[in-house]
Amino acid sequence: MDSISSGSLTGAQRDEFMEQVKQQIAVANAQELLTKMTEKCFKKCVIKPGTSLDSTEQKCVAMCMDRYMDAFNLVSKAYSNRIQRERNRM
């Protein structure tokens, strides 16, 4: 049995462990966001893949990524606000 499941961690150790877990989750979420954004924008903007992107493809990818991030931020903010409202009701 490890120290986490046995409950032998101090409060500070538990807090540090939880912070590490939160950071790992944030990194995983950022990686997933970047992967999805890259896949979607590449599929939308790059019609004939080659060794480089032409200027039209570069502009399309840049705009697509900007829009994707704007939409992600808007949804994240709305979700956070909803979670906060739900917590306030309790």
XYZ file of N, CA and C in Angstrom, residues 6-85:
240
model
N -2.753 5.024 1.773
C -2.785 4.705 3.199
C -3.105 5.936 4.044
N -3.068 7.118 3.430
C -3.411 8.335 4.163
C -2.285 8.850 5.044
N -1.046 8.446 4.761
C 0.060 8.871 5.620
C 0.728 10.162 5.153
N 0.168 10.821 4.177
C 0.712 12.098 3.737
C 0.279 13.201 4.691
N 1.155 14.160 4.880
C 0.781 15.331 5.668
C -0.107 16.228 4.798
N -0.727 17.204 5.418
C -1.563 18.143 4.673
C -0.778 18.852 3.593
N 0.444 19.276 3.900
C 1.274 19.976 2.926
C 1.651 19.050 1.772
N 1.944 17.790 2.081
C 2.283 16.834 1.034
C 1.085 16.556 0.130
N -0.078 16.448 0.736
C -1.306 16.237 -0.049
C -1.550 17.427 -0.965
N -1.402 18.637 -0.430
C -1.597 19.842 -1.232
C -0.607 19.892 -2.396
N 0.650 19.553 -2.117
C 1.672 19.552 -3.163
C 1.346 18.499 -4.229
N 0.923 17.327 -3.777
C 0.553 16.262 -4.704
C -0.618 16.693 -5.586
N -1.631 17.291 -4.980
C -2.799 17.741 -5.732
C -2.421 18.828 -6.737
N -1.512 19.703 -6.349
C -1.059 20.752 -7.265
C -0.330 20.136 -8.457
N 0.476 19.125 -8.217
C 1.178 18.442 -9.306
C 0.185 17.771 -10.251
N -0.836 17.142 -9.681
C -1.865 16.491 -10.503
C -2.587 17.534 -11.343
N -2.938 18.665 -10.740
C -3.618 19.735 -11.472
C -2.754 20.237 -12.630
N -1.456 20.380 -12.383
C -0.548 20.846 -13.435
C -0.455 19.829 -14.565
N -0.398 18.547 -14.213
C -0.337 17.501 -15.239
C -1.613 17.482 -16.072
N -2.749 17.676 -15.428
C -4.026 17.723 -16.149
C -4.053 18.935 -17.078
N -3.565 20.077 -16.596
C -3.540 21.291 -17.423
C -2.650 21.089 -18.649
N -1.498 20.452 -18.476
C -0.599 20.181 -19.600
C -1.269 19.233 -20.592
N -1.914 18.181 -20.097
C -2.606 17.228 -20.970
C -3.728 17.921 -21.737
N -4.475 18.788 -21.078
C -5.550 19.527 -21.744
C -5.002 20.462 -22.814
N -3.891 21.127 -22.527
C -3.276 22.030 -23.503
C -2.773 21.240 -24.709
N -2.186 20.076 -24.465
C -1.709 19.241 -25.567
C -2.875 18.773 -26.437
N -3.963 18.378 -25.798
C -5.139 17.931 -26.557
C -5.719 19.085 -27.375
N -5.809 20.264 -26.781
C -6.304 21.438 -27.491
C -5.443 21.715 -28.716
N -4.135 21.721 -28.554
C -3.231 21.997 -29.657
C -3.357 20.940 -30.750
N -3.471 19.677 -30.360
C -3.617 18.594 -31.329
C -4.904 18.744 -32.129
N -6.023 18.979 -31.442
C -7.307 19.135 -32.132
C -7.295 20.349 -33.049
N -6.752 21.454 -32.553
C -6.713 22.674 -33.335
C -5.855 22.458 -34.588
N -4.723 21.818 -34.438
C -3.840 21.564 -35.571
C -4.515 20.670 -36.601
N -5.145 19.596 -36.131
C -5.822 18.676 -37.046
C -6.928 19.380 -37.820
N -7.782 20.106 -37.122
C -8.922 20.764 -37.761
C -8.469 21.839 -38.746
N -7.511 22.653 -38.338
C -7.067 23.738 -39.209
C -6.273 23.206 -40.400
N -5.486 22.168 -40.197
C -4.749 21.579 -41.308
C -5.735 21.008 -42.326
N -6.723 20.274 -41.820
C -7.719 19.669 -42.711
C -8.491 20.736 -43.487
N -8.804 21.851 -42.828
C -9.568 22.921 -43.461
C -8.736 23.711 -44.470
N -7.465 23.941 -44.159
C -6.673 24.907 -44.919
C -5.684 24.318 -45.925
N -5.246 23.109 -45.699
C -4.212 22.541 -46.566
C -4.862 21.526 -47.493
N -5.113 21.957 -48.713
C -5.813 21.129 -49.690
C -4.865 20.096 -50.308
N -3.681 20.553 -50.714
C -2.683 19.664 -51.327
C -1.407 19.727 -50.489
N -1.245 18.799 -49.525
C -0.040 18.820 -48.689
C 1.234 18.709 -49.535
N 2.220 19.457 -49.134
C 3.517 19.445 -49.803
C 4.607 19.651 -48.780
N 5.748 20.113 -49.245
C 6.882 20.314 -48.346
C 6.796 21.624 -47.577
N 5.937 22.528 -48.027
C 5.764 23.810 -47.324
C 4.365 24.343 -47.584
N 3.993 25.340 -46.800
C 2.687 25.981 -46.967
C 2.856 27.233 -47.812
N 1.925 27.439 -48.762
C 1.985 28.690 -49.504
C 1.386 29.800 -48.641
N 1.434 31.015 -49.103
C 0.999 32.143 -48.279
C -0.494 32.074 -47.955
N -1.299 31.582 -48.901
C -2.735 31.451 -48.650
C -2.995 30.433 -47.540
N -2.290 29.311 -47.589
C -2.443 28.276 -46.557
C -1.971 28.785 -45.202
N -0.850 29.512 -45.200
C -0.337 30.069 -43.947
C -1.347 31.014 -43.320
N -1.927 31.886 -44.144
C -2.905 32.843 -43.643
C -4.143 32.114 -43.127
N -4.603 31.110 -43.862
C -5.775 30.339 -43.461
C -5.531 29.631 -42.122
N -4.379 28.991 -41.991
C -4.054 28.282 -40.745
C -4.000 29.273 -39.580
N -3.365 30.413 -39.787
C -3.260 31.419 -38.718
C -4.640 31.917 -38.295
N -5.493 32.224 -39.277
C -6.836 32.704 -38.960
C -7.662 31.610 -38.287
N -7.544 30.396 -38.788
C -8.280 29.265 -38.215
C -7.886 29.055 -36.754
N -6.592 29.088 -36.482
C -6.120 28.883 -35.115
C -6.588 30.015 -34.203
N -6.572 31.234 -34.723
C -7.078 32.366 -33.940
C -8.559 32.184 -33.602
N -9.354 31.815 -34.602
C -10.789 31.600 -34.374
C -11.020 30.434 -33.415
N -10.240 29.375 -33.577
C -10.384 28.206 -32.710
C -10.110 28.589 -31.257
N -9.044 29.355 -31.034
C -8.700 29.781 -29.673
C -9.750 30.736 -29.120
N -10.259 31.644 -29.948
C -11.328 32.549 -29.501
C -12.552 31.750 -29.065
N -12.929 30.768 -29.882
C -14.094 29.938 -29.549
C -13.836 29.126 -28.285
N -12.653 28.564 -28.163
C -12.302 27.777 -26.975
C -12.375 28.651 -25.723
N -11.821 29.844 -25.803
C -11.838 30.752 -24.651
C -13.257 31.163 -24.279
N -14.087 31.421 -25.278
C -15.479 31.784 -25.032
C -16.230 30.637 -24.344
N -16.066 29.438 -24.849
C -16.725 28.273 -24.250
C -16.196 28.023 -22.839
N -14.891 28.130 -22.654
C -14.293 27.923 -21.327
C -14.818 28.934 -20.318
N -14.927 30.184 -20.742
C -15.434 31.227 -19.851
C -16.889 30.957 -19.483
N -17.697 30.593 -20.476
C -19.110 30.285 -20.215
C -19.227 29.085 -19.273
N -18.408 28.082 -19.484
C -18.420 26.892 -18.630
C -18.028 27.255 -17.197
N -16.979 28.050 -17.055
C -16.533 28.474 -15.723
C -17.617 29.275 -15.011
N -18.273 30.164 -15.756
C -19.356 30.952 -15.165
C -20.498 30.047 -14.707
N -20.816 29.061 -15.503
C -21.898 28.135 -15.137
C -21.528 27.337 -13.891
N -20.297 26.854 -13.836
C -19.832 26.114 -12.651
C -19.923 27.008 -11.412
N -19.511 28.266 -11.556
C -19.543 29.199 -10.436
C -20.989 29.432 -9.973
N -21.910 29.609 -10.929
C -23.330 29.792 -10.566
C -23.864 28.574 -9.832
